Amino acid sequence: MRMSLPNKLPSALSSKKLICPYCYEQFPIRDILFRCNTRTGRTGQRCVAKTDGILEERTGNGRELGPVFTADGRQTTASCPDCTSETRYRVCPVCHSQLPTQFGLVDNLLIAMVGSKESGKTVYMTVLLHEVMNRVGARLDASLMAGDEHTLSRFRRNYEDNLYEDHRLPPGTVSASTNDNRVDPLVFRLSVSAQGPLRRAPVHTLLSFFDAAGEDLTSQDSVDLNTRYLANADGILLLLDPLQMPGARREAAPGTHMPSAQYDTSVGVLTRITDMLLSQPGAAKKGRIDVPVAVVFPKMDVFRHRLRRGSPLTVEPPAGEKFDVADSLDVHTEMTSLLRDWDGVQIDQLMRNTYRRYRYFGVSALGANPTQNAEVAATGIQPYRVADPFIWLLSEFGAVGREGSG
Ligand SMILES: Nc1nc2c(ncn2[C@@H]2O[C@H](COP(=O)(O)OP(=O)(O)O)[C@@H](O)[C@H]2O)c(=O)[nH]1
Ligand SMILES: [Mg+2]
Ligand SMILES: [Zn+2]
Ligand SMILES: [Zn+2]
């Protein structure tokens, strides 16, 4: 699906503050910069490609690229002051990342993912995106594509191929603080076809996934580093690992690989994130945090043998093209009662008292415990309910419809 782009951004947008999907910094649209495409211009001159110091420092991308220059950021093209060549490359004024073509023209939704170390973030994100690109996308009549070349190659090489081709589990994610404060989110384009009588045009959104390293959330300092990402996110996927809750650990299937992190990290991470969000000006409405938070309990496969008969976490989830409200509430209720069994009442109280829009989800990205050698089980990857939290967030954003009630 291709969109035709106007040359000038709609005036309604020109005063709007935008947030870069790569560095999550905010800036007005007129501040967008351009990058010379290093083609020979009308005057016969040609700019030389060089490493961009700012881009390299911020993202680690040290490729040789055309020079960056200032022009009217409300336009989609500009001509280079040095070589007169006309360029369509727009870049972020802060980190110099090339902005997706649709940036500023379509909704820009930032989804931050957080959770403690070893809670399963990297595995979950890989399987979720793989599923949405394949099966789930077809079901929602939506297509998900990498928003830029860098994301495309990085997602394949560092995430998808590892798990799906080599059947290997990811190594620990590098912490933002041990990596010169660099963070490099994956940016995707999601197009959802027109649904129902009320929606005539397809919805295009840019999604930015930021896989925060969990170790960044175990001290107040490192939480501050992630503040910008979380504070500017439109939706949060919060992974709370049951295996990092004492009451749940003892119920896990024999042979389950236990995370090496301390017990209380699930509550700890939630507490620190909550404090951070509450400290943001305007984040809370009537004392409650307004950003939708999907509270995802991963690795549910290791508790399958303990679930009661008829539990919504044992049935095939609905596969309609809309978000199924009743099913989701059933799962939410089931997770609430599991939390009680797992001594997680504190988590539930914190959510109830501080968040306005949150929902519990039980998922399994792998469907089974990996082998002792950190490989995918011989039965392969059999994801269960991985897309539920994502579809709920999309429905909260108004990008997919809802059906049923509860
Ligand atoms: N049984 C089971 N284990 C999982 C699942 N997802 C992740 N794990 C385990 O959790 C470990 C950490 O996962 P990873 O995604 O690297 O965690 P991260 O540190 O939060 O990125 C993996 O090596 C697996 O052992 C799952 O769906 N089921
Ligand atoms: Mg990771
Ligand atoms: Zn030039
Ligand atoms: Zn940026």
CSV table of C-alpha atoms and ligand atoms in Angstrom, one decimal:
chain,number,residue,atom,x,y,z
A,1,MET,CA,0.0,0.0,0.0
A,2,ARG,CA,1.5,3.4,-1.0
A,3,MET,CA,0.3,6.7,0.1
A,4,SER,CA,0.7,9.8,-2.0
A,5,LEU,CA,2.3,12.6,0.0
A,6,PRO,CA,1.4,16.3,-0.4
A,7,ASN,CA,4.4,18.6,-0.7
A,8,LYS,CA,3.4,20.7,2.2
A,9,LEU,CA,2.4,19.4,5.5
A,10,PRO,CA,-1.2,20.1,6.5
A,11,SER,CA,-1.4,23.5,8.3
A,12,ALA,CA,-3.2,21.9,11.2
A,13,LEU,CA,0.0,20.0,11.9
A,14,SER,CA,2.5,22.8,11.4
A,15,SER,CA,2.1,24.1,14.9
A,16,LYS,CA,2.0,20.7,16.5
A,17,LYS,CA,4.8,19.4,18.6
A,18,LEU,CA,6.3,16.2,17.2
A,19,ILE,CA,8.2,13.5,18.9
A,20,CYS,CA,11.1,11.7,17.1
A,21,PRO,CA,10.4,7.9,16.9
A,22,TYR,CA,14.1,7.3,17.3
A,23,CYS,CA,15.2,9.5,20.2
A,24,TYR,CA,11.8,10.4,21.6
A,25,GLU,CA,12.8,14.1,21.8
A,26,GLN,CA,10.1,16.7,21.2
A,27,PHE,CA,10.4,19.5,18.6
A,28,PRO,CA,8.2,21.8,16.5
A,29,ILE,CA,7.6,20.7,12.9
A,30,ARG,CA,9.5,23.8,11.5
A,31,ASP,CA,12.7,22.5,13.2
A,32,ILE,CA,12.9,19.4,11.0
A,33,LEU,CA,16.2,19.4,9.1
A,34,PHE,CA,17.1,18.0,5.7
A,35,ARG,CA,20.0,15.8,4.5
A,36,CYS,CA,21.6,16.3,1.1
A,37,ASN,CA,21.2,13.3,-1.1
A,38,THR,CA,24.7,13.8,-2.6
A,39,ARG,CA,23.4,13.7,-6.2
A,40,THR,CA,24.9,16.2,-8.7
A,41,GLY,CA,22.8,19.4,-8.5
A,42,ARG,CA,21.8,21.8,-11.3
A,43,THR,CA,25.1,23.7,-11.0
A,44,GLY,CA,27.1,20.6,-11.5
A,45,GLN,CA,28.3,20.6,-7.9
A,46,ARG,CA,28.0,17.6,-5.7
A,47,CYS,CA,28.3,17.3,-1.9
A,48,VAL,CA,30.6,14.7,-0.3
A,49,ALA,CA,29.2,12.1,2.1
A,50,LYS,CA,30.8,12.0,5.5
A,51,THR,CA,30.2,10.5,8.9
A,52,ASP,CA,27.6,12.5,10.8
A,53,GLY,CA,29.0,13.0,14.3
A,54,ILE,CA,25.7,13.7,15.9
A,55,LEU,CA,24.0,10.7,14.4
A,56,GLU,CA,26.9,8.5,15.3
A,57,GLU,CA,27.0,9.7,18.9
A,58,ARG,CA,23.2,9.3,19.3
A,59,THR,CA,22.5,6.1,17.5
A,60,GLY,CA,25.9,4.5,16.7
A,61,ASN,CA,25.2,4.8,13.0
A,62,GLY,CA,28.6,5.8,11.5
A,63,ARG,CA,27.7,5.6,7.8
A,64,GLU,CA,28.9,8.2,5.3
A,65,LEU,CA,25.9,10.5,4.5
A,66,GLY,CA,25.2,13.8,2.9
A,67,PRO,CA,25.5,17.0,5.0
A,68,VAL,CA,22.5,18.1,7.1
A,69,PHE,CA,21.1,21.6,6.5
A,70,THR,CA,18.3,23.9,7.7
A,71,ALA,CA,15.3,24.7,5.6
A,72,ASP,CA,11.6,25.1,6.1
A,73,GLY,CA,10.7,22.0,8.1
A,74,ARG,CA,7.1,22.2,7.2
A,75,GLN,CA,7.9,21.3,3.6
A,76,THR,CA,8.6,17.7,2.5
A,77,THR,CA,11.5,18.7,0.2
A,78,ALA,CA,14.2,21.3,0.2
A,79,SER,CA,17.2,22.1,-2.0
A,80,CYS,CA,20.7,21.9,-0.6
A,81,PRO,CA,22.4,25.3,-0.2
A,82,ASP,CA,25.7,23.9,-1.3
A,83,CYS,CA,24.9,21.8,-4.4
A,84,THR,CA,21.3,22.9,-5.1
A,85,SER,CA,20.2,19.3,-5.4
A,86,GLU,CA,16.6,18.7,-4.3
A,87,THR,CA,16.3,16.2,-1.4
A,88,ARG,CA,13.4,14.4,0.3
A,89,TYR,CA,15.5,13.2,3.2
A,90,ARG,CA,14.1,14.8,6.4
A,91,VAL,CA,16.0,14.3,9.6
A,92,CYS,CA,15.4,14.8,13.3
A,93,PRO,CA,16.9,18.0,14.6
A,94,VAL,CA,18.1,16.3,17.7
A,95,CYS,CA,19.5,12.9,16.7
A,96,HIS,CA,19.8,13.4,12.9
A,97,SER,CA,18.0,10.1,12.2
A,98,GLN,CA,16.2,10.1,8.8
A,99,LEU,CA,12.5,10.5,9.5
A,100,PRO,CA,10.1,8.1,7.9
A,101,THR,CA,8.4,9.5,4.8
A,102,GLN,CA,5.1,9.7,6.6
A,103,PHE,CA,6.4,11.4,9.7
A,104,GLY,CA,4.3,14.4,10.5
A,105,LEU,CA,1.6,13.3,8.1
A,106,VAL,CA,0.2,10.3,9.9
A,107,ASP,CA,-0.2,9.5,13.6
A,108,ASN,CA,3.0,8.8,15.3
A,109,LEU,CA,2.4,6.3,18.1
A,110,LEU,CA,5.2,5.4,20.4
A,111,ILE,CA,5.0,2.2,22.3
A,112,ALA,CA,7.6,1.7,25.0
A,113,MET,CA,8.3,-1.7,26.4
A,114,VAL,CA,9.7,-2.1,29.8
A,115,GLY,CA,10.3,-4.9,32.2
A,116,SER,CA,13.0,-6.3,34.4
A,117,LYS,CA,16.0,-8.1,33.1
A,118,GLU,CA,15.2,-11.6,31.8
A,119,SER,CA,11.5,-11.0,31.9
A,120,GLY,CA,11.3,-11.9,28.3
A,121,LYS,CA,11.1,-8.6,26.5
A,122,THR,CA,13.3,-9.3,23.5
A,123,VAL,CA,11.6,-12.7,22.9
A,124,TYR,CA,8.2,-11.2,23.3
A,125,MET,CA,8.9,-8.2,21.0
A,126,THR,CA,10.3,-10.5,18.3
A,127,VAL,CA,7.4,-12.9,18.3
A,128,LEU,CA,4.8,-10.2,18.5
A,129,LEU,CA,6.2,-8.3,15.5
A,130,HIS,CA,6.7,-11.6,13.6
A,131,GLU,CA,3.1,-12.5,14.3
A,132,VAL,CA,1.7,-9.1,13.4
A,133,MET,CA,3.7,-9.1,10.1
A,134,ASN,CA,2.2,-12.5,9.3
A,135,ARG,CA,-0.9,-14.1,10.8
A,136,VAL,CA,-2.3,-11.3,13.0
A,137,GLY,CA,-1.9,-8.7,10.3
A,138,ALA,CA,-4.0,-10.7,7.9
A,139,ARG,CA,-6.6,-11.2,10.6
A,140,LEU,CA,-6.8,-7.4,11.3
A,141,ASP,CA,-6.5,-6.6,7.7
A,142,ALA,CA,-3.4,-4.6,8.7
A,143,SER,CA,0.1,-4.5,7.4
A,144,LEU,CA,3.2,-3.9,9.4
A,145,MET,CA,6.4,-3.0,7.7
A,146,ALA,CA,9.7,-1.7,8.8
A,147,GLY,CA,9.7,2.1,8.7
A,148,ASP,CA,13.3,2.4,7.5
A,149,GLU,CA,16.1,0.3,6.1
A,150,HIS,CA,18.0,0.3,9.4
A,151,THR,CA,15.0,-1.2,11.3
A,152,LEU,CA,14.4,-3.8,8.5
A,153,SER,CA,18.0,-5.2,8.5
A,154,ARG,CA,18.3,-4.9,12.3
A,155,PHE,CA,15.0,-6.6,13.0
A,156,ARG,CA,15.9,-9.5,10.7
A,157,ARG,CA,19.5,-9.9,11.7
A,158,ASN,CA,19.4,-9.2,15.4
A,159,TYR,CA,15.9,-10.5,16.3
A,160,GLU,CA,13.9,-12.5,13.8
A,161,ASP,CA,16.7,-14.7,12.3
A,162,ASN,CA,18.1,-15.6,15.7
A,163,LEU,CA,14.9,-17.0,16.9
A,164,TYR,CA,13.1,-18.3,13.8
A,165,GLU,CA,16.1,-19.5,11.7
A,166,ASP,CA,18.7,-20.4,14.2
A,167,HIS,CA,16.3,-21.2,17.1
A,168,ARG,CA,18.5,-19.4,19.5
A,169,LEU,CA,17.3,-17.3,22.4
A,170,PRO,CA,18.6,-13.7,22.5
A,171,PRO,CA,21.6,-12.8,24.6
A,172,GLY,CA,21.0,-10.2,27.3
A,173,THR,CA,20.0,-6.8,25.9
A,174,VAL,CA,22.8,-4.2,26.3
A,175,SER,CA,21.8,-1.7,29.0
A,176,ALA,CA,21.3,1.9,27.8
A,177,SER,CA,23.7,3.1,30.5
A,178,THR,CA,26.5,0.7,29.5
A,179,ASN,CA,26.1,1.7,25.9
A,180,ASP,CA,26.9,5.4,26.0
A,181,ASN,CA,23.3,6.2,26.6
A,182,ARG,CA,22.4,5.2,23.1
A,183,VAL,CA,19.1,3.8,22.4
A,184,ASP,CA,18.0,2.6,19.1
A,185,PRO,CA,14.3,1.8,18.8
A,186,LEU,CA,12.7,-0.2,16.0
A,187,VAL,CA,10.3,1.9,13.9
A,188,PHE,CA,7.5,0.3,11.9
A,189,ARG,CA,4.6,1.5,9.8
A,190,LEU,CA,1.2,0.0,10.5
A,191,SER,CA,-1.7,0.4,8.1
A,192,VAL,CA,-5.1,-0.8,9.1
A,193,SER,CA,-7.8,-1.0,6.4
A,194,ALA,CA,-11.0,0.8,6.7
A,195,GLN,CA,-13.3,-1.0,9.1
A,196,GLY,CA,-17.0,-0.7,9.5
A,197,PRO,CA,-19.3,2.0,8.2
A,198,LEU,CA,-17.7,4.8,10.2
A,199,ARG,CA,-14.2,4.5,8.9
A,200,ARG,CA,-13.7,5.2,5.3
A,201,ALA,CA,-10.0,5.7,5.0
A,202,PRO,CA,-7.3,3.3,6.2
A,203,VAL,CA,-5.4,4.3,9.3
A,204,HIS,CA,-1.7,4.8,9.0
A,205,THR,CA,0.5,4.9,12.0
A,206,LEU,CA,4.2,4.9,12.8
A,207,LEU,CA,5.0,2.6,15.7
A,208,SER,CA,8.2,2.9,17.6
A,209,PHE,CA,9.3,0.0,19.9
A,210,PHE,CA,11.8,0.7,22.5
A,211,ASP,CA,13.2,-2.4,24.2
A,212,ALA,CA,14.5,-0.9,27.5
A,213,ALA,CA,17.0,-3.1,29.1
A,214,GLY,CA,15.6,-4.2,32.5
A,215,GLU,CA,18.8,-3.5,34.4
A,216,ASP,CA,18.2,0.1,33.6
A,217,LEU,CA,15.2,0.1,35.9
A,218,THR,CA,16.8,-1.3,39.0
A,219,SER,CA,18.2,2.0,40.2
A,220,GLN,CA,16.7,5.5,40.3
A,221,ASP,CA,19.5,6.8,38.1
A,222,SER,CA,18.8,4.4,35.3
A,223,VAL,CA,15.1,5.1,35.6
A,224,ASP,CA,15.7,8.7,34.9
A,225,LEU,CA,17.6,7.8,31.7
A,226,ASN,CA,14.5,6.0,30.5
A,227,THR,CA,12.2,8.7,31.6
A,228,ARG,CA,12.0,10.5,28.3
A,229,TYR,CA,11.1,7.3,26.5
A,230,LEU,CA,8.3,6.3,28.9
A,231,ALA,CA,7.1,9.9,29.5
A,232,ASN,CA,6.6,10.5,25.7
A,233,ALA,CA,5.2,7.0,25.0
A,234,ASP,CA,1.5,6.8,23.8
A,235,GLY,CA,1.2,3.3,25.2
A,236,ILE,CA,3.3,1.1,27.5
A,237,LEU,CA,3.8,-2.6,27.3
A,238,LEU,CA,4.9,-3.5,30.8
A,239,LEU,CA,6.2,-7.1,31.2
A,240,LEU,CA,5.9,-8.4,34.7
A,241,ASP,CA,7.6,-11.8,34.9
A,242,PRO,CA,5.7,-14.2,37.2
A,243,LEU,CA,9.1,-16.1,37.6
A,244,GLN,CA,10.3,-13.0,39.4
A,245,MET,CA,7.4,-13.2,41.9
A,246,PRO,CA,8.0,-15.6,44.9
A,247,GLY,CA,4.5,-17.0,45.0
A,248,ALA,CA,4.5,-17.9,41.3
A,249,ARG,CA,8.0,-19.3,41.2
A,250,ARG,CA,7.1,-22.3,43.3
A,251,GLU,CA,4.2,-23.2,40.9
A,252,ALA,CA,6.3,-23.2,37.7
A,253,ALA,CA,6.6,-26.5,35.8
A,254,PRO,CA,9.6,-28.6,36.8
A,255,GLY,CA,12.7,-27.8,34.7
A,256,THR,CA,11.8,-24.2,34.2
A,257,HIS,CA,14.8,-21.9,33.8
A,258,MET,CA,14.6,-19.4,36.6
A,259,PRO,CA,15.7,-15.8,36.0
A,260,SER,CA,18.9,-15.0,38.0
A,261,ALA,CA,17.5,-11.6,39.1
A,262,GLN,CA,16.2,-11.2,42.7
A,263,TYR,CA,12.7,-12.1,43.5
A,264,ASP,CA,11.0,-8.8,44.0
A,265,THR,CA,12.0,-7.2,40.7
A,266,SER,CA,8.4,-7.3,39.3
A,267,VAL,CA,7.0,-5.2,42.1
A,268,GLY,CA,10.2,-3.1,42.2
A,269,VAL,CA,10.1,-2.3,38.5
A,270,LEU,CA,6.4,-1.4,38.6
A,271,THR,CA,7.0,0.9,41.6
A,272,ARG,CA,9.9,2.7,40.0
A,273,ILE,CA,8.1,3.2,36.7
A,274,THR,CA,5.0,4.4,38.5
A,275,ASP,CA,7.0,7.0,40.5
A,276,MET,CA,8.7,8.2,37.4
A,277,LEU,CA,5.4,8.6,35.5
A,278,LEU,CA,3.7,10.4,38.4
A,279,SER,CA,6.6,12.8,38.5
A,280,GLN,CA,5.9,14.0,34.9
A,281,PRO,CA,4.0,17.2,34.7
A,282,GLY,CA,0.5,16.6,33.2
A,283,ALA,CA,0.9,12.8,33.3
A,284,ALA,CA,-1.8,12.2,35.8
A,285,LYS,CA,-5.4,13.2,35.4
A,286,LYS,CA,-7.3,13.4,38.7
A,287,GLY,CA,-4.4,11.7,40.4
A,288,ARG,CA,-4.2,8.8,38.0
A,289,ILE,CA,-1.8,8.1,35.2
A,290,ASP,CA,-3.6,8.4,31.9
A,291,VAL,CA,-1.3,6.6,29.4
A,292,PRO,CA,-2.7,3.1,28.6
A,293,VAL,CA,-0.6,0.4,30.1
A,294,ALA,CA,-0.9,-3.2,29.0
A,295,VAL,CA,0.4,-5.3,31.9
A,296,VAL,CA,1.7,-8.4,30.3
A,297,PHE,CA,2.5,-11.6,32.2
A,298,PRO,CA,4.8,-13.6,30.0
A,299,LYS,CA,5.9,-17.2,30.0
A,300,MET,CA,2.4,-18.5,30.9
A,301,ASP,CA,3.3,-21.8,29.4
A,302,VAL,CA,5.1,-22.8,32.6
A,303,PHE,CA,1.9,-22.4,34.5
A,304,ARG,CA,-0.4,-24.2,32.1
A,305,HIS,CA,-0.6,-27.4,34.3
A,306,ARG,CA,-1.8,-25.3,37.2
A,307,LEU,CA,-4.7,-23.5,35.5
A,308,ARG,CA,-8.2,-24.4,36.3
A,309,ARG,CA,-10.4,-26.2,33.8
A,310,GLY,CA,-12.3,-23.6,31.7
A,311,SER,CA,-9.8,-20.9,32.4
A,312,PRO,CA,-9.7,-18.3,29.6
A,313,LEU,CA,-6.0,-18.9,29.5
A,314,THR,CA,-6.5,-22.4,28.2
A,315,VAL,CA,-8.8,-21.7,25.3
A,316,GLU,CA,-8.1,-20.7,21.8
A,317,PRO,CA,-8.4,-16.8,21.7
A,318,PRO,CA,-10.9,-15.1,19.4
A,319,ALA,CA,-9.6,-14.5,15.9
A,320,GLY,CA,-11.9,-11.8,14.7
A,321,GLU,CA,-10.8,-8.6,13.0
A,322,LYS,CA,-11.7,-6.5,16.0
A,323,PHE,CA,-10.6,-6.3,19.6
A,324,ASP,CA,-12.8,-8.7,21.6
A,325,VAL,CA,-13.9,-6.9,24.8
A,326,ALA,CA,-15.5,-9.8,26.7
A,327,ASP,CA,-12.7,-12.2,26.1
A,328,SER,CA,-10.1,-9.6,27.2
A,329,LEU,CA,-12.1,-8.9,30.4
A,330,ASP,CA,-12.2,-12.6,31.2
A,331,VAL,CA,-8.5,-12.8,30.9
A,332,HIS,CA,-8.1,-9.7,33.0
A,333,THR,CA,-10.2,-11.2,35.8
A,334,GLU,CA,-8.4,-14.5,35.6
A,335,MET,CA,-5.0,-12.7,35.9
A,336,THR,CA,-6.3,-10.7,38.8
A,337,SER,CA,-7.1,-14.0,40.7
A,338,LEU,CA,-3.8,-15.6,39.7
A,339,LEU,CA,-2.0,-12.5,41.1
A,340,ARG,CA,-3.7,-13.2,44.4
A,341,ASP,CA,-2.5,-16.8,44.4
A,342,TRP,CA,1.0,-15.5,43.5
A,343,ASP,CA,1.2,-13.0,46.4
A,344,GLY,CA,0.9,-10.2,43.8
A,345,VAL,CA,-1.9,-8.3,45.6
A,346,GLN,CA,0.5,-5.4,45.9
A,347,ILE,CA,0.8,-5.2,42.1
A,348,ASP,CA,-3.0,-5.2,41.7
A,349,GLN,CA,-3.4,-2.5,44.3
A,350,LEU,CA,-0.8,-0.3,42.7
A,351,MET,CA,-2.4,-0.6,39.3
A,352,ARG,CA,-5.9,0.0,40.6
A,353,ASN,CA,-4.9,3.1,42.6
A,354,THR,CA,-2.6,4.8,40.1
A,355,TYR,CA,-3.6,3.9,36.6
A,356,ARG,CA,-6.7,4.9,34.7
A,357,ARG,CA,-6.3,2.7,31.7
A,358,TYR,CA,-4.6,-0.6,32.3
A,359,ARG,CA,-5.4,-4.3,31.5
A,360,TYR,CA,-3.8,-7.6,32.4
A,361,PHE,CA,-2.7,-10.1,29.8
A,362,GLY,CA,-1.4,-13.6,30.1
A,363,VAL,CA,0.8,-14.6,27.2
A,364,SER,CA,3.4,-17.0,26.1
A,365,ALA,CA,5.8,-16.1,23.3
A,366,LEU,CA,7.5,-19.4,22.9
A,367,GLY,CA,4.7,-21.7,24.0
A,368,ALA,CA,7.1,-24.0,25.9
A,369,ASN,CA,10.3,-23.9,28.0
A,370,PRO,CA,13.5,-23.5,25.9
A,371,THR,CA,16.1,-26.2,26.1
A,372,GLN,CA,19.0,-26.2,28.6
A,373,ASN,CA,21.2,-24.8,25.8
A,374,ALA,CA,19.1,-21.8,25.4
A,375,GLU,CA,17.5,-23.0,22.2
A,376,VAL,CA,13.8,-23.1,21.2
A,377,ALA,CA,12.1,-26.3,22.2
A,378,ALA,CA,11.9,-29.1,19.6
A,379,THR,CA,8.2,-28.4,19.2
A,380,GLY,CA,9.0,-25.0,17.7
A,381,ILE,CA,7.7,-21.6,18.5
A,382,GLN,CA,4.0,-21.8,19.5
A,383,PRO,CA,2.9,-18.3,20.6
A,384,TYR,CA,-0.2,-18.0,22.7
A,385,ARG,CA,-2.2,-14.7,23.0
A,386,VAL,CA,0.9,-12.6,22.2
A,387,ALA,CA,-1.0,-10.1,20.1
A,388,ASP,CA,-3.8,-9.5,22.6
A,389,PRO,CA,-1.9,-6.6,24.5
A,390,PHE,CA,-1.0,-5.0,21.2
A,391,ILE,CA,-4.5,-5.1,19.8
A,392,TRP,CA,-5.8,-3.7,23.0
A,393,LEU,CA,-3.4,-0.7,22.8
A,394,LEU,CA,-4.4,-0.2,19.1
A,395,SER,CA,-8.0,-0.2,20.2
A,396,GLU,CA,-7.2,2.4,22.9
A,397,PHE,CA,-5.6,4.5,20.2
A,398,GLY,CA,-8.7,4.1,18.1
A,399,ALA,CA,-6.7,2.4,15.3
A,400,VAL,CA,-8.8,-0.9,15.5
A,401,GLY,CA,-12.4,-1.4,16.3
A,402,ARG,CA,-13.9,-3.2,19.3
A,403,GLU,CA,-16.6,-5.7,19.5
A,404,GLY,CA,-18.8,-7.1,22.3
A,405,SER,CA,-19.1,-5.6,25.7
A,406,GLY,CA,-18.4,-6.5,29.2
B,1,LIG,N1,8.9,-20.8,29.1
B,1,LIG,C1,9.2,-19.6,28.5
B,1,LIG,N2,10.3,-19.0,28.7
B,1,LIG,C2,10.5,-17.8,28.1
B,1,LIG,C3,9.5,-17.2,27.2
B,1,LIG,N3,10.0,-16.0,26.8
B,1,LIG,C4,11.2,-15.9,27.4
B,1,LIG,N4,11.5,-16.9,28.2
B,1,LIG,C5,12.8,-17.1,29.0
B,1,LIG,O1,13.2,-15.9,29.5
B,1,LIG,C6,14.6,-15.7,29.1
B,1,LIG,C7,14.8,-14.2,28.9
B,1,LIG,O2,14.2,-13.7,27.7
B,1,LIG,P1,14.6,-12.3,27.0
B,1,LIG,O3,13.6,-12.0,26.0
B,1,LIG,O4,16.0,-12.4,26.6
B,1,LIG,O5,14.5,-11.3,28.3
B,1,LIG,P2,14.8,-9.8,28.4
B,1,LIG,O6,16.1,-9.7,29.2
B,1,LIG,O7,13.7,-9.2,29.1
B,1,LIG,O8,15.0,-9.2,27.0
B,1,LIG,C8,14.7,-16.5,27.8
B,1,LIG,O9,16.1,-16.8,27.6
B,1,LIG,C9,13.9,-17.7,28.2
B,1,LIG,O10,14.6,-18.6,29.0
B,1,LIG,C10,8.3,-17.9,27.0
B,1,LIG,O11,7.4,-17.5,26.3
B,1,LIG,N5,8.2,-19.1,27.7
B,2,MG,MG,16.5,-8.3,26.0
B,3,ZN,ZN,24.3,19.1,-1.2
B,4,ZN,ZN,15.6,12.0,17.0
